[in-house]
CSV table of C-alpha atoms and ligand atoms in Angstrom, one decimal:
chain,number,residue,atom,x,y,z
A,206,UNK,CA,20.8,-2.9,3.3
A,207,UNK,CA,20.0,0.0,5.6
A,208,UNK,CA,16.3,0.8,6.1
A,209,UNK,CA,14.0,3.6,7.2
A,210,UNK,CA,10.5,2.3,8.0
A,211,UNK,CA,8.0,5.1,7.9
A,212,UNK,CA,4.7,4.1,9.5
A,213,UNK,CA,6.4,1.3,11.4
A,214,UNK,CA,3.6,1.0,14.0
A,215,UNK,CA,0.9,0.3,11.4
A,216,UNK,CA,-0.2,-2.9,9.7
A,217,UNK,CA,2.4,-2.7,6.9
A,218,UNK,CA,5.1,-1.4,9.2
A,219,UNK,CA,4.7,-4.4,11.6
A,220,UNK,CA,4.7,-6.9,8.7
A,221,UNK,CA,7.9,-5.2,7.4
A,222,UNK,CA,9.7,-5.6,10.7
A,223,UNK,CA,8.5,-9.2,10.9
A,224,UNK,CA,10.2,-9.9,7.5
A,225,UNK,CA,13.3,-7.9,8.4
A,226,UNK,CA,13.7,-9.8,11.7
A,227,UNK,CA,14.0,-13.0,9.7
A,228,UNK,CA,17.1,-11.7,8.0
A,229,UNK,CA,19.4,-10.0,10.6
A,230,UNK,CA,22.4,-10.4,8.3
A,231,UNK,CA,20.7,-8.7,5.4
A,232,UNK,CA,18.9,-5.7,6.9
A,233,UNK,CA,19.7,-3.0,9.4
A,234,UNK,CA,17.0,-0.6,10.6
A,235,UNK,CA,18.3,3.0,10.8
A,236,UNK,CA,15.1,4.9,11.4
A,237,UNK,CA,11.5,4.1,12.5
A,238,UNK,CA,8.5,6.3,12.6
A,239,UNK,CA,5.1,6.0,14.3
A,240,UNK,CA,2.6,8.8,14.7
A,241,UNK,CA,1.2,8.4,18.2
A,242,UNK,CA,1.5,4.7,19.4
A,243,UNK,CA,4.5,5.4,21.5
A,244,UNK,CA,4.6,2.1,23.5
A,245,UNK,CA,4.6,0.0,20.3
A,246,UNK,CA,7.3,2.2,18.8
A,247,UNK,CA,9.4,1.9,21.9
A,248,UNK,CA,9.1,-1.9,21.8
A,249,UNK,CA,10.1,-1.8,18.1
A,250,UNK,CA,13.2,0.3,19.0
A,251,UNK,CA,14.2,-2.3,21.6
A,252,UNK,CA,14.2,-4.9,18.9
A,253,UNK,CA,15.8,-3.0,16.1
A,254,UNK,CA,18.1,-0.4,17.8
A,255,UNK,CA,17.5,2.3,15.2
A,256,UNK,CA,19.6,5.5,15.2
A,257,UNK,CA,16.4,7.6,14.9
A,258,UNK,CA,12.8,7.3,16.0
A,259,UNK,CA,10.2,9.8,14.8
A,260,UNK,CA,6.8,10.6,16.4
A,261,UNK,CA,4.2,13.2,15.5
A,262,UNK,CA,4.4,15.7,18.3
A,263,UNK,CA,6.7,17.1,21.0
A,264,UNK,CA,4.4,15.6,23.6
A,265,UNK,CA,4.9,12.1,22.2
A,266,UNK,CA,8.6,12.7,21.8
A,267,UNK,CA,8.7,13.6,25.6
A,268,UNK,CA,6.9,10.3,26.3
A,269,UNK,CA,9.2,8.2,24.0
A,270,UNK,CA,12.6,9.5,25.0
A,271,UNK,CA,12.6,8.3,28.6
A,272,UNK,CA,11.3,4.9,27.6
A,273,UNK,CA,14.2,4.5,25.2
A,274,UNK,CA,16.7,5.8,27.7
A,275,UNK,CA,15.5,3.5,30.4
A,276,UNK,CA,16.1,0.6,28.0
A,277,UNK,CA,19.7,1.8,27.5
A,278,UNK,CA,19.1,2.8,23.9
A,279,UNK,CA,20.9,5.7,22.2
A,280,UNK,CA,18.2,6.2,19.6
A,281,UNK,CA,17.7,9.9,18.9
A,282,UNK,CA,14.0,10.9,19.2
A,283,UNK,CA,12.7,13.4,16.6
A,284,UNK,CA,9.2,14.7,15.8
A,285,UNK,CA,7.0,16.3,13.2
A,286,UNK,CA,6.7,16.3,9.4
A,287,UNK,CA,10.2,17.7,8.9
A,288,UNK,CA,11.8,14.9,10.9
A,289,UNK,CA,10.1,12.4,8.6
A,290,UNK,CA,11.6,14.1,5.6
A,291,UNK,CA,15.0,14.1,7.3
A,292,UNK,CA,15.1,10.4,8.0
A,293,UNK,CA,13.6,9.5,4.6
A,294,UNK,CA,16.7,11.1,2.9
A,295,UNK,CA,19.5,10.2,5.3
A,296,UNK,CA,22.7,9.5,3.3
A,297,UNK,CA,23.2,6.2,5.1
A,298,UNK,CA,19.7,4.9,4.3
A,299,UNK,CA,19.5,2.6,1.2
A,300,UNK,CA,15.8,1.8,1.2
A,301,UNK,CA,12.7,3.5,2.6
A,302,UNK,CA,9.5,1.7,3.4
A,303,UNK,CA,6.7,4.3,2.7
A,304,UNK,CA,3.9,2.9,4.9
A,305,UNK,CA,2.3,6.1,6.4
A,306,UNK,CA,-1.4,6.2,5.6
A,307,UNK,CA,-2.9,9.0,3.6
A,308,UNK,CA,-1.8,12.4,2.4
A,309,UNK,CA,0.7,12.7,5.3
A,310,UNK,CA,2.8,10.1,3.5
A,311,UNK,CA,3.5,12.2,0.4
A,312,UNK,CA,6.2,14.6,1.6
A,313,UNK,CA,8.6,12.1,3.1
A,314,UNK,CA,8.0,9.5,0.3
A,315,UNK,CA,8.7,12.2,-2.3
A,316,UNK,CA,11.8,13.2,-0.4
A,317,UNK,CA,13.0,9.5,-0.5
A,318,UNK,CA,12.5,9.5,-4.2
A,319,UNK,CA,14.4,12.8,-4.7
A,320,UNK,CA,17.3,11.3,-2.7
A,321,UNK,CA,17.4,8.4,-5.2
A,322,UNK,CA,16.5,5.7,-2.6
A,323,UNK,CA,15.0,2.2,-3.2
A,324,UNK,CA,11.4,3.2,-2.3
A,325,UNK,CA,9.1,0.5,-1.2
A,326,UNK,CA,5.7,2.1,-1.9
A,327,UNK,CA,2.7,1.2,0.3
A,328,UNK,CA,1.4,4.7,0.5
A,329,UNK,CA,-0.7,4.6,-2.6
A,330,UNK,CA,-2.2,8.0,-1.8
A,331,UNK,CA,1.2,9.7,-2.7
A,332,UNK,CA,0.8,8.5,-6.3
A,333,UNK,CA,-2.9,9.3,-6.5
A,334,UNK,CA,-2.3,12.9,-5.3
A,335,UNK,CA,0.8,13.7,-7.2
A,336,UNK,CA,1.5,10.9,-9.7
A,337,UNK,CA,2.9,13.1,-12.5
A,338,UNK,CA,5.4,15.0,-10.2
A,339,UNK,CA,6.2,11.8,-8.3
A,340,UNK,CA,7.1,9.7,-11.4
A,341,UNK,CA,9.0,12.6,-13.0
A,342,UNK,CA,11.2,12.7,-9.8
A,343,UNK,CA,11.6,8.9,-9.9
A,344,UNK,CA,13.1,9.3,-13.4
A,345,UNK,CA,15.2,12.4,-12.6
A,346,UNK,CA,16.7,11.0,-9.4
A,347,UNK,CA,17.1,7.4,-10.6
A,348,UNK,CA,15.1,6.1,-7.6
A,349,UNK,CA,14.1,2.4,-7.7
A,350,UNK,CA,10.3,2.4,-7.1
A,351,UNK,CA,9.0,-1.0,-6.0
A,352,UNK,CA,5.2,-1.4,-5.3
A,353,UNK,CA,4.1,-3.0,-2.1
A,354,UNK,CA,0.4,-2.8,-2.8
A,355,UNK,CA,-0.3,-6.5,-3.4
A,356,UNK,CA,-2.0,-5.9,-6.8
A,357,UNK,CA,0.8,-3.7,-8.1
A,358,UNK,CA,3.4,-6.0,-6.8
A,359,UNK,CA,1.7,-8.8,-8.6
A,360,UNK,CA,1.6,-6.7,-11.8
A,361,UNK,CA,5.3,-5.8,-11.4
A,362,UNK,CA,6.1,-9.5,-11.1
A,363,UNK,CA,4.0,-10.4,-14.2
A,364,UNK,CA,5.2,-7.6,-16.4
A,365,UNK,CA,8.1,-8.1,-18.9
A,366,UNK,CA,11.4,-8.1,-17.1
A,367,UNK,CA,12.9,-4.6,-17.2
A,368,UNK,CA,9.6,-3.1,-18.3
A,369,UNK,CA,10.3,0.4,-19.6
A,370,UNK,CA,6.8,1.9,-19.4
A,371,UNK,CA,5.9,1.1,-22.9
A,372,UNK,CA,2.9,-1.4,-22.9
A,373,UNK,CA,2.9,-1.8,-26.7
A,374,UNK,CA,6.6,-2.6,-26.9
A,375,UNK,CA,6.2,-5.1,-24.1
A,376,UNK,CA,3.3,-6.7,-25.9
A,377,UNK,CA,1.0,-6.0,-23.0
A,378,UNK,CA,-2.8,-5.7,-23.8
A,379,UNK,CA,-4.4,-5.1,-20.4
A,380,UNK,CA,-3.7,-5.0,-16.7
A,381,UNK,CA,-6.3,-6.8,-14.7
A,382,UNK,CA,-6.5,-5.7,-11.0
A,383,UNK,CA,-8.2,-8.2,-8.7
A,384,UNK,CA,-10.5,-7.0,-5.9
A,385,UNK,CA,-11.9,-9.1,-3.0
A,386,UNK,CA,-15.1,-7.1,-3.0
A,387,UNK,CA,-14.6,-6.4,0.7
A,388,UNK,CA,-17.0,-7.2,3.5
A,389,UNK,CA,-20.2,-5.9,1.7
A,390,UNK,CA,-19.8,-7.7,-1.6
A,391,UNK,CA,-23.2,-9.4,-1.3
A,392,UNK,CA,-24.8,-7.3,1.5
A,393,UNK,CA,-28.4,-6.2,0.6
A,394,UNK,CA,-28.6,-2.5,-0.4
A,395,UNK,CA,-31.0,-1.5,2.4
A,396,UNK,CA,-28.6,-3.0,5.0
A,397,UNK,CA,-25.6,-1.2,3.5
A,398,UNK,CA,-26.9,2.2,4.4
A,399,UNK,CA,-26.8,1.2,8.1
A,400,UNK,CA,-23.4,-0.6,8.4
A,401,UNK,CA,-21.1,0.4,11.2
A,402,UNK,CA,-17.4,1.2,11.1
A,403,UNK,CA,-16.8,-2.1,13.0
A,404,UNK,CA,-18.5,-4.1,10.3
A,405,UNK,CA,-16.7,-2.1,7.6
A,406,UNK,CA,-13.2,-2.7,8.9
A,407,UNK,CA,-13.7,-6.5,9.4
A,408,UNK,CA,-12.2,-7.5,6.0
A,409,UNK,CA,-12.9,-11.1,5.0
A,410,UNK,CA,-9.3,-11.9,3.7
A,411,UNK,CA,-6.8,-9.1,4.7
A,412,UNK,CA,-5.9,-7.7,8.0
A,413,UNK,CA,-5.2,-4.0,7.4
A,414,UNK,CA,-5.3,-0.5,8.9
A,415,UNK,CA,-8.8,1.1,9.4
A,416,UNK,CA,-8.6,3.6,6.6
A,417,UNK,CA,-7.7,1.2,3.8
A,418,UNK,CA,-10.2,-1.3,5.3
A,419,UNK,CA,-13.1,1.2,4.8
A,420,UNK,CA,-11.7,2.0,1.3
A,421,UNK,CA,-11.9,-1.7,0.6
A,422,UNK,CA,-15.5,-1.8,1.8
A,423,UNK,CA,-16.5,1.0,-0.6
A,424,UNK,CA,-14.1,-0.2,-3.3
A,425,UNK,CA,-12.6,3.3,-3.3
A,426,UNK,CA,-9.4,1.4,-2.6
A,427,UNK,CA,-9.6,-0.3,-6.0
A,428,UNK,CA,-10.3,3.1,-7.6
A,429,UNK,CA,-7.2,4.5,-5.9
A,430,UNK,CA,-5.3,1.4,-7.2
A,431,UNK,CA,-6.4,2.0,-10.8
A,432,UNK,CA,-4.9,5.5,-10.5
A,433,UNK,CA,-1.8,4.0,-8.9
A,434,UNK,CA,-1.4,1.4,-11.7
A,435,UNK,CA,-1.8,4.2,-14.3
A,436,UNK,CA,1.3,6.0,-12.9
A,437,UNK,CA,3.4,3.0,-12.0
A,438,UNK,CA,3.0,1.2,-15.3
A,439,UNK,CA,2.2,4.1,-17.6
A,440,UNK,CA,-1.1,2.4,-18.5
A,441,UNK,CA,-4.0,4.3,-19.9
A,442,UNK,CA,-7.4,4.1,-18.0
A,443,UNK,CA,-9.0,1.9,-20.7
A,444,UNK,CA,-6.1,-0.7,-20.4
A,445,UNK,CA,-6.7,-1.2,-16.6
A,446,UNK,CA,-9.7,-3.4,-15.7
A,447,UNK,CA,-11.0,-4.5,-12.3
A,448,UNK,CA,-12.4,-8.0,-11.6
A,449,UNK,CA,-13.8,-9.2,-8.3
A,450,UNK,CA,-12.1,-12.3,-7.1
A,451,UNK,CA,-13.4,-13.1,-3.6
A,452,UNK,CA,-10.7,-15.6,-2.6
A,453,UNK,CA,-7.9,-13.0,-2.9
A,454,UNK,CA,-5.4,-15.7,-4.1
A,455,UNK,CA,-4.7,-14.2,-7.5
A,456,UNK,CA,-3.3,-10.8,-6.7
A,457,UNK,CA,-3.5,-9.4,-10.2
A,458,UNK,CA,-2.9,-10.4,-13.9
A,459,UNK,CA,-1.2,-9.1,-17.0
A,460,UNK,CA,-2.9,-9.9,-20.4
A,461,UNK,CA,-0.4,-10.1,-23.3
A,462,UNK,CA,-1.1,-9.6,-27.0
A,463,UNK,CA,-0.3,-13.3,-27.8
A,464,UNK,CA,-3.1,-14.5,-25.5
A,465,UNK,CA,-0.9,-15.3,-22.6
A,466,UNK,CA,-2.1,-14.1,-19.2
A,467,UNK,CA,0.5,-14.0,-16.4
A,468,UNK,CA,-0.5,-13.7,-12.8
A,469,UNK,CA,1.0,-13.8,-9.3
A,470,UNK,CA,-0.7,-16.0,-6.7
A,471,UNK,CA,-0.2,-16.5,-3.0
A,472,UNK,CA,-1.8,-16.5,0.4
A,473,UNK,CA,-3.3,-13.1,1.2
A,474,UNK,CA,-0.4,-11.9,3.5
A,475,UNK,CA,1.4,-8.6,2.9
A,476,UNK,CA,4.7,-10.1,3.9
A,477,UNK,CA,5.0,-11.6,0.4
A,478,UNK,CA,5.1,-8.3,-1.5
A,479,UNK,CA,7.2,-6.8,1.3
A,480,UNK,CA,9.8,-9.5,1.1
A,481,UNK,CA,9.7,-9.3,-2.7
A,482,UNK,CA,10.4,-5.6,-2.7
A,483,UNK,CA,13.0,-5.8,0.1
A,484,UNK,CA,15.1,-8.4,-1.7
A,485,UNK,CA,14.4,-7.7,-5.4
A,486,UNK,CA,15.7,-9.1,-7.7
A,487,UNK,CA,16.4,-11.9,-5.2
A,488,UNK,CA,13.9,-13.9,-3.3
A,489,UNK,CA,13.9,-14.4,0.5
A,490,UNK,CA,11.8,-16.2,3.1
A,491,UNK,CA,8.8,-14.0,4.2
A,492,UNK,CA,7.3,-16.3,6.8
A,493,UNK,CA,4.2,-16.8,4.6
A,494,UNK,CA,3.0,-20.4,4.3
A,495,UNK,CA,3.1,-22.2,1.0
A,496,UNK,CA,-0.1,-21.8,-1.0
A,497,UNK,CA,-2.3,-24.9,-0.7
A,498,UNK,CA,-4.3,-25.0,-4.0
A,499,UNK,CA,-6.3,-28.0,-2.8
A,500,UNK,CA,-7.5,-26.0,0.3
A,501,UNK,CA,-8.3,-23.0,-1.9
A,502,UNK,CA,-10.2,-25.4,-4.3
A,503,UNK,CA,-11.8,-22.8,-6.5
A,504,UNK,CA,-11.2,-19.3,-7.9
A,505,UNK,CA,-14.2,-17.2,-8.7
A,506,UNK,CA,-14.6,-14.0,-10.7
A,507,UNK,CA,-17.3,-11.4,-10.9
A,508,UNK,CA,-17.9,-8.0,-12.5
A,509,UNK,CA,-18.0,-5.1,-9.9
A,510,UNK,CA,-21.6,-3.7,-9.5
A,511,UNK,CA,-21.4,0.0,-10.4
A,512,UNK,CA,-24.5,0.8,-8.3
A,513,UNK,CA,-23.1,-1.0,-5.2
A,514,UNK,CA,-19.6,0.4,-5.7
A,515,UNK,CA,-19.9,3.9,-7.3
A,516,UNK,CA,-16.5,5.0,-5.9
A,517,UNK,CA,-14.8,2.8,-8.5
A,518,UNK,CA,-16.3,4.8,-11.4
A,519,UNK,CA,-15.5,8.1,-9.6
A,520,UNK,CA,-11.8,7.1,-9.6
A,521,UNK,CA,-11.9,6.3,-13.3
A,522,UNK,CA,-13.5,9.6,-14.0
A,523,UNK,CA,-10.9,11.4,-11.9
A,524,UNK,CA,-8.1,9.6,-13.7
A,525,UNK,CA,-9.5,10.5,-17.1
A,526,UNK,CA,-10.1,14.2,-16.1
A,527,UNK,CA,-6.4,14.5,-15.3
A,528,UNK,CA,-5.0,17.7,-13.6
A,529,UNK,CA,-5.9,17.8,-9.9
A,530,UNK,CA,-9.0,15.7,-10.0
A,531,UNK,CA,-7.4,12.6,-8.4
A,532,UNK,CA,-5.9,14.8,-5.6
A,533,UNK,CA,-9.4,16.2,-5.0
A,534,UNK,CA,-10.9,12.7,-5.0
A,535,UNK,CA,-8.3,11.5,-2.5
A,536,UNK,CA,-8.9,14.5,-0.2
A,537,UNK,CA,-12.6,14.1,-0.3
A,538,UNK,CA,-12.2,10.4,0.4
A,539,UNK,CA,-9.9,10.9,3.4
A,540,UNK,CA,-12.4,13.4,5.0
A,541,UNK,CA,-15.4,11.1,4.3
A,542,UNK,CA,-13.6,8.0,5.7
A,543,UNK,CA,-12.6,9.8,8.9
A,544,UNK,CA,-16.3,11.0,9.3
A,545,UNK,CA,-17.6,7.5,8.7
A,546,UNK,CA,-15.1,6.1,11.3
A,547,UNK,CA,-16.4,8.7,13.8
A,548,UNK,CA,-20.1,7.8,13.1
A,549,UNK,CA,-20.8,11.1,11.5
A,550,UNK,CA,-21.5,9.8,8.0
A,551,UNK,CA,-23.1,6.6,6.6
A,552,UNK,CA,-21.1,4.4,4.3
A,553,UNK,CA,-20.2,6.6,1.3
A,554,UNK,CA,-22.0,6.0,-1.9
A,555,UNK,CA,-24.4,3.4,-0.8
A,556,UNK,CA,-27.6,5.3,-0.5
B,5,NAD,P1,-2.2,1.8,9.5
B,5,NAD,O1,-3.3,2.7,9.9
B,5,NAD,O2,-2.2,0.4,10.1
B,5,NAD,O3,-0.7,2.5,9.8
B,5,NAD,C1,-0.5,3.8,9.4
B,5,NAD,C2,0.9,4.2,9.9
B,5,NAD,O4,1.0,5.6,9.6
B,5,NAD,C3,1.1,4.1,11.4
B,5,NAD,O5,2.4,3.8,11.7
B,5,NAD,C4,0.8,5.5,11.9
B,5,NAD,O6,1.5,5.9,13.1
B,5,NAD,C5,1.3,6.4,10.7
B,5,NAD,N1,0.6,7.6,10.6
B,5,NAD,C6,-0.7,7.9,10.6
B,5,NAD,N2,-1.0,9.2,10.4
B,5,NAD,C7,0.2,9.8,10.3
B,5,NAD,C8,0.5,11.2,10.1
B,5,NAD,N3,-0.4,12.1,10.0
B,5,NAD,N4,1.9,11.5,10.1
B,5,NAD,C9,2.8,10.5,10.2
B,5,NAD,N5,2.5,9.2,10.3
B,5,NAD,C10,1.2,8.8,10.4
B,5,NAD,O7,-2.2,1.7,7.9
B,5,NAD,P2,-1.7,0.5,7.0
B,5,NAD,O8,-2.8,-0.4,6.8
B,5,NAD,O9,-0.4,-0.1,7.4
B,5,NAD,O10,-1.5,1.3,5.6
B,5,NAD,C11,-0.4,2.1,5.3
B,5,NAD,C12,-0.4,2.4,3.8
B,5,NAD,O11,-0.2,1.2,3.1
B,5,NAD,C13,-1.6,3.1,3.3
B,5,NAD,O12,-1.4,4.0,2.4
B,5,NAD,C14,-2.4,1.9,2.7
B,5,NAD,O13,-3.2,2.3,1.7
B,5,NAD,C15,-1.2,1.1,2.2
B,5,NAD,N6,-1.5,-0.4,2.0
B,5,NAD,C16,-1.8,-1.1,3.1
B,5,NAD,C17,-2.1,-2.5,3.0
B,5,NAD,C18,-2.3,-3.3,4.2
B,5,NAD,O14,-2.5,-4.5,4.0
B,5,NAD,N7,-2.4,-2.8,5.4
B,5,NAD,C19,-2.1,-3.0,1.7
B,5,NAD,C20,-1.8,-2.2,0.6
B,5,NAD,C21,-1.5,-0.9,0.8
B,6,MG,MG1,-4.1,-3.5,-2.7
């Protein structure tokens, strides 16, 4: 299978290349993109020998090209948003890993869908911003959309095989998304107003990029995931529930009409959903250790506190409002998270 990995230098991108490297007979990397971390991208090119490498600017392209040439690589260096669109829809590419963070990920991800690729969707913001258009294009182009977000990947695995988007027909009562509660699950409210970006990005269970880590600290991430689940599984807002599960071992659950609840469990490591989506419907080694239930010992569940995590309710309200509300929510969140990371705003929603 020939791959384009968009956002290769990020947390999901690095995990993707780790899984890919375990299966050299199965996967071939045709294109890699990284926005500005040129040295990391150059090192990845030396390992994967892609035909194309995409960076954000001409300046970065001029830095990357000599590094690749000195290594004897014939990788073509491209830059800018149009180049991302170009590599996402190359005829020789079978599958696109959409792992750019934020709104910038939407255009190339949508292009991969339009080109009918197997699309491995990590960039949840694309669905939050443009879910109706995005899903209509998936159906029109016959693209295969496989969720990478651990919760949605767990739901995908727990849904009826060949789920058609009809919950009633599949006998599905509810989708239960689990949430870790992030680093501030039990932090006293007066302390919350003064937390730093460094504290916010120190997630207890998952190692992730800075933006999604802040989203996890505010639980806006779970709100975005409720909207993502709505579009992926054609589930109405009142059939999607969120439960805090601090151990992050159950990645989400599907509740059926007959009382059965199916769940997917595993160590919190994104290489599991990545390997699942790369190989689906087969299973391959991801490098993730076997789950040790005795070491986990217990699984706890809590209701999210709406006063501590108001972003979750904002997301439900945006979903129910329909139209552009979720796109506005996503844009406001991206601006607020950037301001928080630059010490210009206290943690959103906790005052
Ligand atoms: P990250 O910050 O570690 O990496 C982001 C990648 O996007 C980098 O390669 C960066 O170069 C690229 N990028 C950033 N801005 C760009 C721009 N303007 N144009 C083009 N490329 C740009 O982020 P991440 O944690 O890997 O998350 C990537 C996506 O996956 C996000 O949408 C996130 O919500 C989702 N996701 C991540 C995880 C996780 O465990 N990290 C889990 C679930 C979902
Ligand atoms: Mg998630």
